Amino acid sequence: MATSFAEENYLKIIYRLSESTLEDISTNAVAELTQTKAASVTDMLRKLAEKGWVNYQKYQGVRLTEEGEKIALSVVRKHRLWEVFLVEKMGFNWDEVHEIAEQLEHIESEALINKLDEFLDFPKTDPHGDPIPNKEGILPELSYVLLSDLKENKACVLMGVAKDSAIFLQLLTRLNLSLGAKLMVKEINPFDRSVSVSINDSEPVFISHEVAKNILIKLG
Amino acid sequence: MATSFAEENYLKIIYRLSESTLEDISTNAVAELTQTKAASVTDMLRKLAEKGWVNYQKYQGVRLTEEGEKIALSVVRKHRLWEVFLVEKMGFNWDEVHEIAEQLEHIESEALINKLDEFLDFPKTDPHGDPIPNKEGILPELSYVLLSDLKENKACVLMGVAKDSAIFLQLLTRLNLSLGAKLMVKEINPFDRSVSVSINDSEPVFISHEVAKNILIKLG
DNA sequence: ATAAATTTTTAGCCTCGACTAAAAAATATT
DNA sequence: AATATTTTTTAGTCGAGGCTAAAAATTTAT
Ligand SMILES: [Mn+2]
Ligand SMILES: [Mn+2]
Ligand SMILES: [Mn+2]
Ligand SMILES: [Mn+2]
C-alpha cells in the first residue's frame, strides 16, 4: 500500500517516541513532534489504524504494528543514508543536512536506496552517530555511553550526539568536537558538573553538563 | 514564493509544450501531459496566473511569464542533474531514471543542487542528451540533427534521443545504441525509409524510420 | 450564415490533512 | 468522594488539487 508524506512522517515520529519508552504514545506527544494540533493527530491515528499500521484505541495512546514499524524503519533508513550522502559526498556539515533529508526520506525507490547504500559503503551510522537499519530493517547494535556518565581520565571516542538540533551541532563544531574525536575527561567540577575535556590531546576545554549529556562516546 | 509539487509540474509541462511552438498552449494539451482533466487545468491556470507565473486569459491559452519560466527551468535543471546522478553514480540504465527524477526534481535546496552539479562535473546534457540549464537558468546551445535526416556514408555520434519513453530506450539498448555510439548510415531504403546503420564499426543493422527520427546525432 | 463539433469554463462535489471550538474522558487535587 | 485540571475526541470548517456533468465559447463544416 502506498504511503503519503504525512503518513510516513507520523509513523516515523511514533517510532522515535517508542524508542525511549515502553508505554503507549500519547496524542499530545505526537502532536508536538509533528508540529500539528492534537485534533489533527486523533484524525490521523484513526486512519493509520484503519490501514493496519498502528494499534490505537481512543484515549489509550498508540503503538506501531509490525507493519507500521517496518515502514517507519524504511523511512529512518532513507533519512540517515541521505544524511551520510549529503555529508560524505556533497560536502555539507552535520548541522546542515537534517532539513534536506526530511525531504529526501520520502523518495520512493527501493532500488535507489539500496544502490545509495552500496555507493556509501554500507555505513552503520549517520553523521550524528545514529544507527542505519539495513535493507531488512535490522538496526546495528551500538552501545554508546554519555560523556556525562564517564569517569575522569578515561580515554574515549566521540561516536554520536543524543540531540541533533543545528544549534547544538554548531556549538560542538565550534568546540572542535566532531565524530571520531578522541576525548579524555580531565576533571569533573562537582559544583555544576561541568567537565574539562581534552580533545585530540589538546589543552582541556570546559564543557557544560548540558552539553556532556548529549554527547555519545565509546570507551578506548 | 514557495511552489508546490503540483505547481512545479504544471509549470514544467507548460515549458515543455512551449519549446515546440510559438503559439499559446491549450488547456487540453496541458491536461494530457499532466494526466488530469481539462477542468482541473483551468482551475490551476487561474491560480498560476494569480501568482504571476503565467499569462492566461480564458479561452486564449497560456504562456509562461519570465518568472514562471525561471521556475520551470530550475525544475528542469534539477530533473536532469538527478538523472545524470542516477546513471553516472548509482548505476541505473537510461530507461530507469525518469520516474525517480520526477520525484527528486521537487527537492528544495539551492545549495544541494549546486553541489550536485559540481559533484557531477557540471554536465551539459542528461543521459538522454537533453541540455541542462546552468544555475543562472541558461541552456547550453546544442545543435543536433535527426539520424533520419542524415545522408548515406556520413560518420556521426549518437548524442541524444527525441523521445525518452522507457520502451523506446530499451529498444535502443537492445540494438546496442547508447549515448556516444559512433554511427554511419550505410543505406537508406527508399521503400519504407528504414536505414541500415553500422554501430561502432560493426556489421550494419536495420533501423526503422520511426526509430531513426527519434535519434539525435552530431556529425563527425 | 447556420449548424455541428470541439474545446474550455463553470458549478458542484470529493478526499486529504490541516485548523478551532466545544464536549467528553481521564487524571490530579483537595 | 467530589471537584478541578489536563488530555483527548468530536463536530464543523478550510484550502489544495483532483473529479463529473452541464453550460458556454470557439472552431469547423455545411
Ligand atoms: Mn536527521
Ligand atoms: Mn541524523
Ligand atoms: Mn526525464
Ligand atoms: Mn532526461
Short mmCIF file of C-alpha atoms (C1' of nucleotides) and ligand atoms in Angstrom, two decimals:
data_model
loop_
_atom_site.label_atom_id
_atom_site.label_comp_id
_atom_site.label_asym_id
_atom_site.label_seq_id
_atom_site.Cartn_x
_atom_site.Cartn_y
_atom_site.Cartn_z
CA MET A 1 0.00 0.00 0.00
CA ALA A 2 1.28 3.45 -0.89
CA THR A 3 2.16 5.84 1.90
CA SER A 4 1.78 9.62 1.75
CA PHE A 5 4.39 12.02 3.11
CA ALA A 6 2.10 12.82 6.01
CA GLU A 7 1.62 9.16 6.89
CA GLU A 8 5.34 8.48 6.71
CA ASN A 9 6.06 11.42 8.98
CA TYR A 10 3.56 10.25 11.56
CA LEU A 11 4.90 6.69 11.55
CA LYS A 12 8.47 7.91 11.86
CA ILE A 13 7.60 10.12 14.79
CA ILE A 14 5.66 7.40 16.60
CA TYR A 15 8.69 5.18 16.06
CA ARG A 16 11.05 7.75 17.53
CA LEU A 17 8.84 8.25 20.57
CA SER A 18 8.58 4.49 21.06
CA GLU A 19 12.36 4.15 21.19
CA SER A 20 12.55 5.90 24.54
CA THR A 21 9.62 4.27 26.32
CA LEU A 22 7.72 1.02 26.55
CA GLU A 23 4.41 2.74 27.17
CA ASP A 24 1.87 3.70 24.54
CA ILE A 25 2.50 7.04 22.83
CA SER A 26 0.14 9.90 23.67
CA THR A 27 -1.71 12.02 21.16
CA ASN A 28 -0.10 15.16 22.56
CA ALA A 29 3.42 13.77 22.23
CA VAL A 30 2.80 13.06 18.56
CA ALA A 31 1.23 16.49 18.06
CA GLU A 32 4.29 18.20 19.47
CA LEU A 33 6.75 16.44 17.16
CA THR A 34 4.60 16.65 14.03
CA GLN A 35 4.01 20.35 14.70
CA THR A 36 0.27 19.86 14.43
CA LYS A 37 -2.64 20.04 16.83
CA ALA A 38 -3.96 17.14 18.93
CA ALA A 39 -7.21 17.09 16.98
CA SER A 40 -5.33 16.54 13.73
CA VAL A 41 -3.35 13.73 15.32
CA THR A 42 -6.50 11.94 16.51
CA ASP A 43 -7.77 12.05 12.94
CA MET A 44 -4.60 10.61 11.50
CA LEU A 45 -4.29 7.89 14.15
CA ARG A 46 -7.70 6.61 13.15
CA LYS A 47 -6.57 6.45 9.54
CA LEU A 48 -3.28 4.73 10.37
CA ALA A 49 -5.14 2.18 12.50
CA GLU A 50 -7.53 1.64 9.62
CA LYS A 51 -4.57 0.76 7.40
CA GLY A 52 -3.16 -1.61 9.99
CA TRP A 53 -0.02 0.39 10.72
CA VAL A 54 -0.77 1.25 14.36
CA ASN A 55 -2.79 -0.16 17.22
CA TYR A 56 -4.94 2.60 18.51
CA GLN A 57 -7.86 2.73 20.90
CA LYS A 58 -9.20 6.11 21.75
CA TYR A 59 -7.86 7.63 24.95
CA GLN A 60 -5.37 4.72 25.17
CA GLY A 61 -2.49 6.03 23.09
CA VAL A 62 -0.86 4.44 20.07
CA ARG A 63 1.77 1.81 19.16
CA LEU A 64 3.19 0.73 15.82
CA THR A 65 2.17 -2.64 14.47
CA GLU A 66 4.88 -4.81 12.97
CA GLU A 67 3.98 -3.49 9.53
CA GLY A 68 3.95 0.09 10.79
CA GLU A 69 7.39 -0.34 12.29
CA LYS A 70 8.66 -1.75 9.02
CA ILE A 71 7.52 1.38 7.21
CA ALA A 72 8.97 3.64 9.91
CA LEU A 73 12.31 1.84 9.74
CA SER A 74 12.44 2.23 5.98
CA VAL A 75 11.87 5.97 6.31
CA VAL A 76 14.56 6.18 9.01
CA ARG A 77 16.91 4.19 6.78
CA LYS A 78 16.36 6.57 3.90
CA HIS A 79 16.73 9.67 6.09
CA ARG A 80 20.03 8.52 7.56
CA LEU A 81 21.52 7.22 4.33
CA TRP A 82 20.73 10.52 2.60
CA GLU A 83 22.36 12.36 5.52
CA VAL A 84 25.52 10.32 5.02
CA PHE A 85 25.40 11.13 1.32
CA LEU A 86 24.98 14.84 1.98
CA VAL A 87 27.95 14.96 4.35
CA GLU A 88 30.30 12.46 2.70
CA LYS A 89 29.63 13.19 -0.95
CA MET A 90 28.09 16.65 -1.13
CA GLY A 91 30.34 18.26 1.48
CA PHE A 92 27.67 19.56 3.83
CA ASN A 93 28.31 19.98 7.54
CA TRP A 94 26.46 17.79 10.02
CA ASP A 95 24.26 20.66 11.13
CA GLU A 96 23.01 21.36 7.58
CA VAL A 97 21.67 18.01 6.45
CA HIS A 98 18.61 17.26 8.53
CA GLU A 99 16.16 19.53 6.71
CA ILE A 100 17.18 18.25 3.29
CA ALA A 101 16.98 14.64 4.49
CA GLU A 102 13.44 15.35 5.73
CA GLN A 103 12.55 15.80 2.07
CA LEU A 104 14.71 13.04 0.59
CA GLU A 105 13.41 10.42 3.03
CA HIS A 106 10.12 10.34 1.10
CA ILE A 107 11.63 9.45 -2.28
CA GLU A 108 10.10 6.14 -3.22
CA SER A 109 12.53 3.74 -4.86
CA GLU A 110 13.78 0.60 -3.18
CA ALA A 111 16.36 0.20 -5.95
CA LEU A 112 17.72 3.71 -5.44
CA ILE A 113 18.15 3.43 -1.71
CA ASN A 114 19.94 0.10 -1.97
CA LYS A 115 22.28 1.46 -4.63
CA LEU A 116 22.88 4.52 -2.47
CA ASP A 117 23.68 2.25 0.49
CA GLU A 118 26.26 0.45 -1.62
CA PHE A 119 27.67 3.71 -3.05
CA LEU A 120 28.25 4.88 0.53
CA ASP A 121 29.87 1.56 1.50
CA PHE A 122 27.06 0.36 3.73
CA PRO A 123 27.55 2.84 6.58
CA LYS A 124 26.45 1.67 10.03
CA THR A 125 25.70 5.16 11.36
CA ASP A 126 24.67 8.56 10.05
CA PRO A 127 26.63 11.81 10.56
CA HIS A 128 25.12 12.17 14.04
CA GLY A 129 26.03 8.66 15.14
CA ASP A 130 22.53 7.28 14.74
CA PRO A 131 22.30 3.68 13.55
CA ILE A 132 21.15 2.94 9.99
CA PRO A 133 18.79 -0.02 9.51
CA ASN A 134 19.91 -2.44 6.79
CA LYS A 135 17.59 -3.35 3.94
CA GLU A 136 15.90 -5.98 6.12
CA GLY A 137 15.15 -3.29 8.66
CA ILE A 138 17.67 -4.58 11.22
CA LEU A 139 19.44 -1.91 13.24
CA PRO A 140 23.12 -2.44 14.07
CA GLU A 141 23.74 -2.75 17.81
CA LEU A 142 25.53 0.27 19.16
CA SER A 143 26.42 0.54 22.83
CA TYR A 144 27.31 4.13 23.42
CA VAL A 145 27.67 5.94 26.73
CA LEU A 146 27.00 9.56 27.58
CA LEU A 147 30.06 11.70 28.08
CA SER A 148 28.41 12.98 31.26
CA ASP A 149 28.47 9.45 32.70
CA LEU A 150 32.19 8.96 32.20
CA LYS A 151 34.80 8.80 34.99
CA GLU A 152 37.86 11.04 34.95
CA ASN A 153 40.92 10.11 32.91
CA LYS A 154 39.26 7.54 30.70
CA ALA A 155 40.10 7.74 27.00
CA CYS A 156 37.11 7.61 24.65
CA VAL A 157 35.94 8.49 21.17
CA LEU A 158 33.04 10.71 20.16
CA MET A 159 30.60 8.44 18.36
CA GLY A 160 27.43 10.49 18.15
CA VAL A 161 25.05 13.02 19.63
CA ALA A 162 21.85 12.47 21.56
CA LYS A 163 20.30 15.58 20.06
CA ASP A 164 20.79 16.82 16.54
CA SER A 165 19.46 20.35 16.50
CA ALA A 166 21.53 22.61 14.27
CA ILE A 167 22.31 25.00 17.12
CA PHE A 168 23.76 22.22 19.28
CA LEU A 169 25.78 20.77 16.42
CA GLN A 170 27.19 24.17 15.57
CA LEU A 171 28.30 24.60 19.18
CA LEU A 172 30.10 21.26 19.06
CA THR A 173 31.81 22.25 15.85
CA ARG A 174 33.00 25.48 17.43
CA LEU A 175 34.40 23.45 20.33
CA ASN A 176 36.23 21.30 17.77
CA LEU A 177 34.07 18.33 18.70
CA SER A 178 33.23 16.13 15.73
CA LEU A 179 32.58 12.46 15.08
CA GLY A 180 35.68 10.41 15.81
CA ALA A 181 37.33 12.98 18.10
CA LYS A 182 39.48 11.39 20.84
CA LEU A 183 38.35 12.65 24.21
CA MET A 184 39.59 12.39 27.77
CA VAL A 185 37.72 13.80 30.75
CA LYS A 186 40.33 15.54 32.87
CA GLU A 187 38.15 16.85 35.63
CA ILE A 188 34.51 16.89 36.66
CA ASN A 189 33.56 20.05 38.50
CA PRO A 190 31.31 18.99 41.41
CA PHE A 191 29.63 22.41 41.59
CA ASP A 192 27.85 22.46 38.20
CA ARG A 193 29.00 19.08 36.88
CA SER A 194 30.77 20.79 34.01
CA VAL A 195 33.64 18.74 32.63
CA SER A 196 37.05 19.75 31.41
CA VAL A 197 37.88 17.64 28.39
CA SER A 198 40.97 17.20 26.30
CA ILE A 199 40.07 16.87 22.62
CA ASN A 200 42.56 15.05 20.42
CA ASP A 201 45.25 15.54 23.10
CA SER A 202 44.88 19.32 23.13
CA GLU A 203 44.65 21.59 26.16
CA PRO A 204 41.45 20.77 28.06
CA VAL A 205 38.37 22.90 27.44
CA PHE A 206 35.27 23.31 29.62
CA ILE A 207 32.00 21.76 28.60
CA SER A 208 28.74 22.20 30.45
CA HIS A 209 26.93 19.19 31.86
CA GLU A 210 24.09 20.01 29.47
CA VAL A 211 26.41 19.52 26.52
CA ALA A 212 28.21 16.50 28.00
CA LYS A 213 25.00 14.59 28.47
CA ASN A 214 24.17 14.91 24.77
CA ILE A 215 27.48 13.52 23.58
CA LEU A 216 27.69 9.80 22.86
CA ILE A 217 31.05 8.08 23.25
CA LYS A 218 32.60 4.67 23.24
CA LEU A 219 35.46 3.71 25.53
CA GLY A 220 39.06 3.16 24.47
CA MET B 1 7.25 32.37 -3.02
CA ALA B 2 7.07 28.67 -2.30
CA THR B 3 5.94 26.32 -5.04
CA SER B 4 4.00 23.10 -4.51
CA PHE B 5 4.75 19.88 -6.38
CA ALA B 6 1.59 20.35 -8.43
CA GLU B 7 2.52 23.91 -9.40
CA GLU B 8 6.04 22.87 -10.37
CA ASN B 9 4.68 20.05 -12.52
CA TYR B 10 2.30 22.37 -14.35
CA LEU B 11 5.00 24.97 -14.99
CA LYS B 12 7.41 22.33 -16.24
CA ILE B 13 4.81 20.91 -18.62
CA ILE B 14 3.83 24.32 -19.97
CA TYR B 15 7.53 24.96 -20.51
CA ARG B 16 7.96 21.69 -22.42
CA LEU B 17 4.98 22.44 -24.62
CA SER B 18 6.26 25.96 -25.31
CA GLU B 19 9.57 24.61 -26.56
CA SER B 20 7.97 23.17 -29.66
CA THR B 21 5.66 26.03 -30.63
CA LEU B 22 5.37 29.79 -30.55
CA GLU B 23 1.62 29.73 -30.02
CA ASP B 24 -0.15 29.82 -26.71
CA ILE B 25 -0.57 26.46 -25.02
CA SER B 26 -4.05 24.98 -24.88
CA THR B 27 -5.81 23.72 -21.80
CA ASN B 28 -6.23 20.29 -23.36
CA ALA B 29 -2.54 19.97 -24.20
CA VAL B 30 -1.67 20.65 -20.58
CA ALA B 31 -4.33 18.23 -19.36
CA GLU B 32 -2.91 15.45 -21.46
CA LEU B 33 0.63 15.79 -20.13
CA THR B 34 -0.34 16.35 -16.50
CA GLN B 35 -2.65 13.34 -16.68
CA THR B 36 -5.54 15.41 -15.36
CA LYS B 37 -8.82 16.68 -16.76
CA ALA B 38 -9.28 19.96 -18.62
CA ALA B 39 -11.45 21.31 -15.81
CA SER B 40 -8.65 20.80 -13.30
CA VAL B 41 -6.21 22.54 -15.61
CA THR B 42 -8.45 25.59 -15.96
CA ASP B 43 -8.52 25.83 -12.17
CA MET B 44 -4.78 25.63 -11.86
CA LEU B 45 -4.12 28.09 -14.68
CA ARG B 46 -6.15 30.68 -12.81
CA LYS B 47 -4.02 30.11 -9.71
CA LEU B 48 -0.75 30.25 -11.62
CA ALA B 49 -1.83 33.49 -13.29
CA GLU B 50 -2.77 34.84 -9.85
CA LYS B 51 0.80 34.19 -8.69
CA GLY B 52 2.27 35.85 -11.76
CA TRP B 53 3.83 32.73 -13.23
CA VAL B 54 1.74 32.54 -16.40
CA ASN B 55 -0.22 34.86 -18.64
CA TYR B 56 -3.64 33.41 -19.01
CA GLN B 57 -6.90 34.72 -20.42
CA LYS B 58 -9.77 32.33 -20.58
CA TYR B 59 -10.25 30.60 -23.92
CA GLN B 60 -6.94 32.14 -25.06
CA GLY B 61 -4.42 29.55 -23.84
CA VAL B 62 -1.44 30.08 -21.58
CA ARG B 63 2.21 31.20 -21.71
CA LEU B 64 4.88 31.34 -19.02
CA THR B 65 5.91 34.71 -17.68
CA GLU B 66 9.60 35.36 -17.20
CA GLU B 67 9.28 34.37 -13.57
CA GLY B 68 7.31 31.25 -14.46
CA GLU B 69 9.97 30.22 -16.94
CA LYS B 70 12.64 30.70 -14.30
CA ILE B 71 10.85 28.27 -12.01
CA ALA B 72 10.28 25.80 -14.84
CA LEU B 73 13.95 25.93 -15.78
CA SER B 74 15.02 25.27 -12.22
CA VAL B 75 12.78 22.19 -12.10
CA VAL B 76 14.18 21.00 -15.43
CA ARG B 77 17.71 21.60 -14.15
CA LYS B 78 17.05 19.51 -11.07
CA HIS B 79 15.36 16.75 -13.04
CA ARG B 80 18.21 16.42 -15.49
CA LEU B 81 21.01 16.69 -12.94
CA TRP B 82 19.40 13.98 -10.82
CA GLU B 83 19.12 11.81 -13.95
CA VAL B 84 22.85 12.20 -14.54
CA PHE B 85 23.46 11.28 -10.91
CA LEU B 86 21.29 8.18 -11.15
CA VAL B 87 23.06 6.92 -14.28
CA GLU B 88 26.63 8.03 -13.57
CA LYS B 89 26.84 7.42 -9.85
CA MET B 90 24.07 4.99 -8.98
CA GLY B 91 24.50 2.73 -12.00
CA PHE B 92 20.96 2.90 -13.37
CA ASN B 93 20.22 2.48 -17.06
CA TRP B 94 18.90 5.42 -19.04
CA ASP B 95 15.43 3.90 -19.24
CA GLU B 96 15.10 3.60 -15.45
CA VAL B 97 15.76 7.10 -14.22
CA HIS B 98 12.90 9.29 -15.37
CA GLU B 99 10.35 8.18 -12.76
CA ILE B 100 12.78 8.65 -9.89
CA ALA B 101 13.86 12.05 -11.23
CA GLU B 102 10.18 13.06 -11.32
CA GLN B 103 10.30 12.81 -7.54
CA LEU B 104 13.78 14.22 -6.95
CA GLU B 105 13.11 17.30 -9.10
CA HIS B 106 10.94 18.70 -6.30
CA ILE B 107 13.61 18.60 -3.57
CA GLU B 108 14.03 22.16 -2.46
CA SER B 109 17.64 23.13 -1.79
CA GLU B 110 19.59 25.50 -3.96
CA ALA B 111 22.76 24.52 -2.10
CA LEU B 112 22.23 20.83 -2.75
CA ILE B 113 21.59 21.14 -6.45
CA ASN B 114 24.66 23.31 -6.97
CA LYS B 115 26.84 20.89 -5.03
CA LEU B 116 25.37 18.04 -7.04
CA ASP B 117 26.17 19.92 -10.27
CA GLU B 118 29.78 20.25 -9.13
CA PHE B 119 29.94 16.62 -7.96
CA LEU B 120 28.87 15.56 -11.46
CA ASP B 121 31.42 17.88 -13.09
CA PHE B 122 28.91 20.35 -14.49
CA PRO B 123 27.39 18.11 -17.15
CA LYS B 124 25.96 19.86 -20.22
CA THR B 125 23.40 17.16 -21.01
CA ASP B 126 21.42 14.48 -19.22
CA PRO B 127 21.51 10.74 -20.02
CA HIS B 128 19.05 11.31 -22.88
CA GLY B 129 21.04 14.12 -24.44
CA ASP B 130 18.78 16.89 -23.15
CA PRO B 131 20.53 20.14 -22.22
CA ILE B 132 20.92 21.05 -18.53
CA PRO B 133 20.35 24.72 -17.59
CA ASN B 134 23.16 26.20 -15.52
CA LYS B 135 22.44 27.85 -12.18
CA GLU B 136 21.52 31.08 -13.95
CA GLY B 137 18.95 29.17 -15.98
CA ILE B 138 20.91 29.40 -19.23
CA LEU B 139 20.63 26.37 -21.51
CA PRO B 140 23.75 25.28 -23.41
CA GLU B 141 23.33 25.52 -27.18
CA LEU B 142 23.16 22.10 -28.76
CA SER B 143 22.76 21.66 -32.49
CA TYR B 144 21.79 18.09 -33.04
CA VAL B 145 20.37 16.53 -36.16
CA LEU B 146 17.96 13.65 -36.55
CA LEU B 147 19.50 10.41 -37.74
CA SER B 148 16.62 10.18 -40.22
CA ASP B 149 17.83 13.42 -41.89
CA LEU B 150 21.35 12.14 -42.47
CA LYS B 151 22.85 11.29 -45.86
CA GLU B 152 24.48 7.94 -46.54
CA ASN B 153 28.10 7.27 -45.54
CA LYS B 154 28.40 10.17 -43.13
CA ALA B 155 30.06 9.41 -39.81
CA CYS B 156 28.25 10.70 -36.73
CA VAL B 157 27.86 10.23 -32.99
CA LEU B 158 24.68 9.47 -31.06
CA MET B 159 24.12 12.49 -28.81
CA GLY B 160 20.58 12.03 -27.56
CA VAL B 161 17.02 10.93 -28.12
CA ALA B 162 13.97 12.94 -29.12
CA LYS B 163 11.70 10.74 -27.03
CA ASP B 164 12.59 9.23 -23.70
CA SER B 165 9.92 6.63 -23.03
CA ALA B 166 11.32 3.57 -21.31
CA ILE B 167 10.13 1.27 -24.09
CA PHE B 168 11.96 3.24 -26.78
CA LEU B 169 15.14 3.46 -24.72
CA GLN B 170 15.09 -0.26 -24.06
CA LEU B 171 14.79 -0.90 -27.78
CA LEU B 172 17.84 1.27 -28.44
CA THR B 173 19.76 -0.58 -25.77
CA ARG B 174 18.91 -3.89 -27.38
CA LEU B 175 20.17 -2.51 -30.70
CA ASN B 176 23.40 -1.57 -28.91
CA LEU B 177 22.62 2.10 -29.39
CA SER B 178 23.70 4.25 -26.48
CA LEU B 179 24.96 7.78 -25.96
CA GLY B 180 28.30 8.31 -27.68
CA ALA B 181 27.92 5.41 -30.12
CA LYS B 182 29.67 6.04 -33.46
CA LEU B 183 27.21 5.62 -36.28
CA MET B 184 27.38 5.51 -40.02
CA VAL B 185 24.35 5.26 -42.27
CA LYS B 186 25.19 2.69 -44.91
CA GLU B 187 21.97 2.66 -46.84
CA ILE B 188 18.57 4.27 -46.84
CA ASN B 189 15.84 2.01 -48.10
CA PRO B 190 13.57 4.09 -50.33
CA PHE B 191 10.59 1.81 -49.75
CA ASP B 192 9.99 2.35 -46.01
CA ARG B 193 12.83 4.80 -45.34
CA SER B 194 14.39 2.30 -42.93
CA VAL B 195 18.15 2.78 -42.59
CA SER B 196 20.94 0.28 -42.28
CA VAL B 197 23.43 1.61 -39.79
CA SER B 198 26.85 0.48 -38.68
CA ILE B 199 27.28 0.97 -34.92
CA ASN B 200 30.84 1.36 -33.65
CA ASP B 201 32.10 -0.11 -36.92
CA SER B 202 30.12 -3.32 -36.54
CA GLU B 203 28.09 -5.07 -39.23
CA PRO B 204 25.17 -2.81 -40.24
CA VAL B 205 21.78 -3.38 -38.61
CA PHE B 206 18.36 -2.25 -39.81
CA ILE B 207 16.55 0.55 -38.03
CA SER B 208 13.05 1.73 -38.87
CA HIS B 209 12.43 5.31 -39.95
CA GLU B 210 10.32 5.70 -36.80
CA VAL B 211 13.35 4.92 -34.65
CA ALA B 212 15.79 6.92 -36.78
CA LYS B 213 13.76 10.08 -36.48
CA ASN B 214 13.98 9.94 -32.69
CA ILE B 215 17.75 9.64 -32.56
CA LEU B 216 19.79 12.82 -32.22
CA ILE B 217 23.27 12.88 -33.66
CA LYS B 218 26.12 15.24 -34.34
CA LEU B 219 28.32 14.98 -37.37
CA GLY B 220 31.90 13.77 -37.39
"C1'" DA C 1 -24.70 32.29 -42.31
"C1'" DT C 2 -26.08 28.38 -39.80
"C1'" DA C 3 -25.44 24.31 -37.76
"C1'" DA C 4 -22.48 20.86 -35.84
"C1'" DA C 5 -18.50 19.57 -33.41
"C1'" DT C 6 -14.94 20.60 -30.33
"C1'" DT C 7 -12.78 22.99 -26.64
"C1'" DT C 8 -12.96 25.35 -22.48
"C1'" DT C 9 -15.09 27.01 -18.46
"C1'" DT C 10 -18.37 26.85 -14.62
"C1'" DA C 11 -20.75 24.64 -10.90
"C1'" DG C 12 -20.86 21.43 -7.58
"C1'" DC C 13 -18.69 17.61 -5.23
"C1'" DC C 14 -14.79 14.70 -3.14
"C1'" DT C 15 -10.56 13.38 -0.30
"C1'" DC C 16 -6.56 14.68 2.33
"C1'" DG C 17 -4.62 16.88 6.02
"C1'" DA C 18 -4.77 20.73 8.44
"C1'" DC C 19 -7.48 24.06 11.86
"C1'" DT C 20 -10.72 25.93 16.05
"C1'" DA C 21 -14.19 25.46 19.47
"C1'" DA C 22 -16.77 22.63 22.31
"C1'" DA C 23 -17.70 18.21 24.55
"C1'" DA C 24 -16.20 14.20 26.88
"C1'" DA C 25 -13.00 11.31 29.26
"C1'" DA C 26 -9.09 10.62 32.18
"C1'" DT C 27 -6.18 12.23 35.77
"C1'" DA C 28 -4.86 15.03 39.72
"C1'" DT C 29 -6.02 17.64 43.82
"C1'" DT C 30 -8.30 18.67 47.79
"C1'" DA D 1 -15.65 11.29 47.14
"C1'" DA D 2 -16.11 15.41 44.89
"C1'" DT D 3 -14.03 18.82 42.20
"C1'" DA D 4 -10.61 20.91 39.31
"C1'" DT D 5 -7.34 20.32 35.68
"C1'" DT D 6 -5.49 18.22 31.72
"C1'" DT D 7 -5.84 15.35 27.78
"C1'" DT D 8 -8.28 13.62 24.05
"C1'" DT D 9 -12.01 13.32 20.95
"C1'" DT D 10 -15.89 15.18 18.22
"C1'" DA D 11 -18.02 18.45 15.20
"C1'" DG D 12 -17.66 21.64 11.87
"C1'" DT D 13 -14.67 24.37 8.59
"C1'" DC D 14 -10.99 25.32 5.19
"C1'" DG D 15 -7.65 25.17 1.18
"C1'" DA D 16 -5.29 22.35 -2.22
"C1'" DG D 17 -5.93 19.69 -6.00
"C1'" DG D 18 -8.45 16.47 -8.02
"C1'" DC D 19 -13.22 14.81 -10.31
"C1'" DT D 20 -18.00 14.79 -13.32
"C1'" DA D 21 -21.78 16.92 -15.67
"C1'" DA D 22 -23.57 20.76 -17.81
"C1'" DA D 23 -23.11 25.30 -19.90
"C1'" DA D 24 -20.76 28.48 -22.79
"C1'" DA D 25 -17.47 29.86 -26.18
"C1'" DT D 26 -14.84 28.83 -30.12
"C1'" DT D 27 -13.85 26.46 -34.29
"C1'" DT D 28 -15.12 23.69 -38.24
"C1'" DA D 29 -18.25 22.07 -41.67
"C1'" DT D 30 -22.14 22.65 -44.39
MN MN E 1 18.11 13.96 10.74
MN MN E 2 20.79 12.08 11.73
MN MN E 3 13.26 12.60 -17.57
MN MN E 4 16.10 13.16 -19.44
#
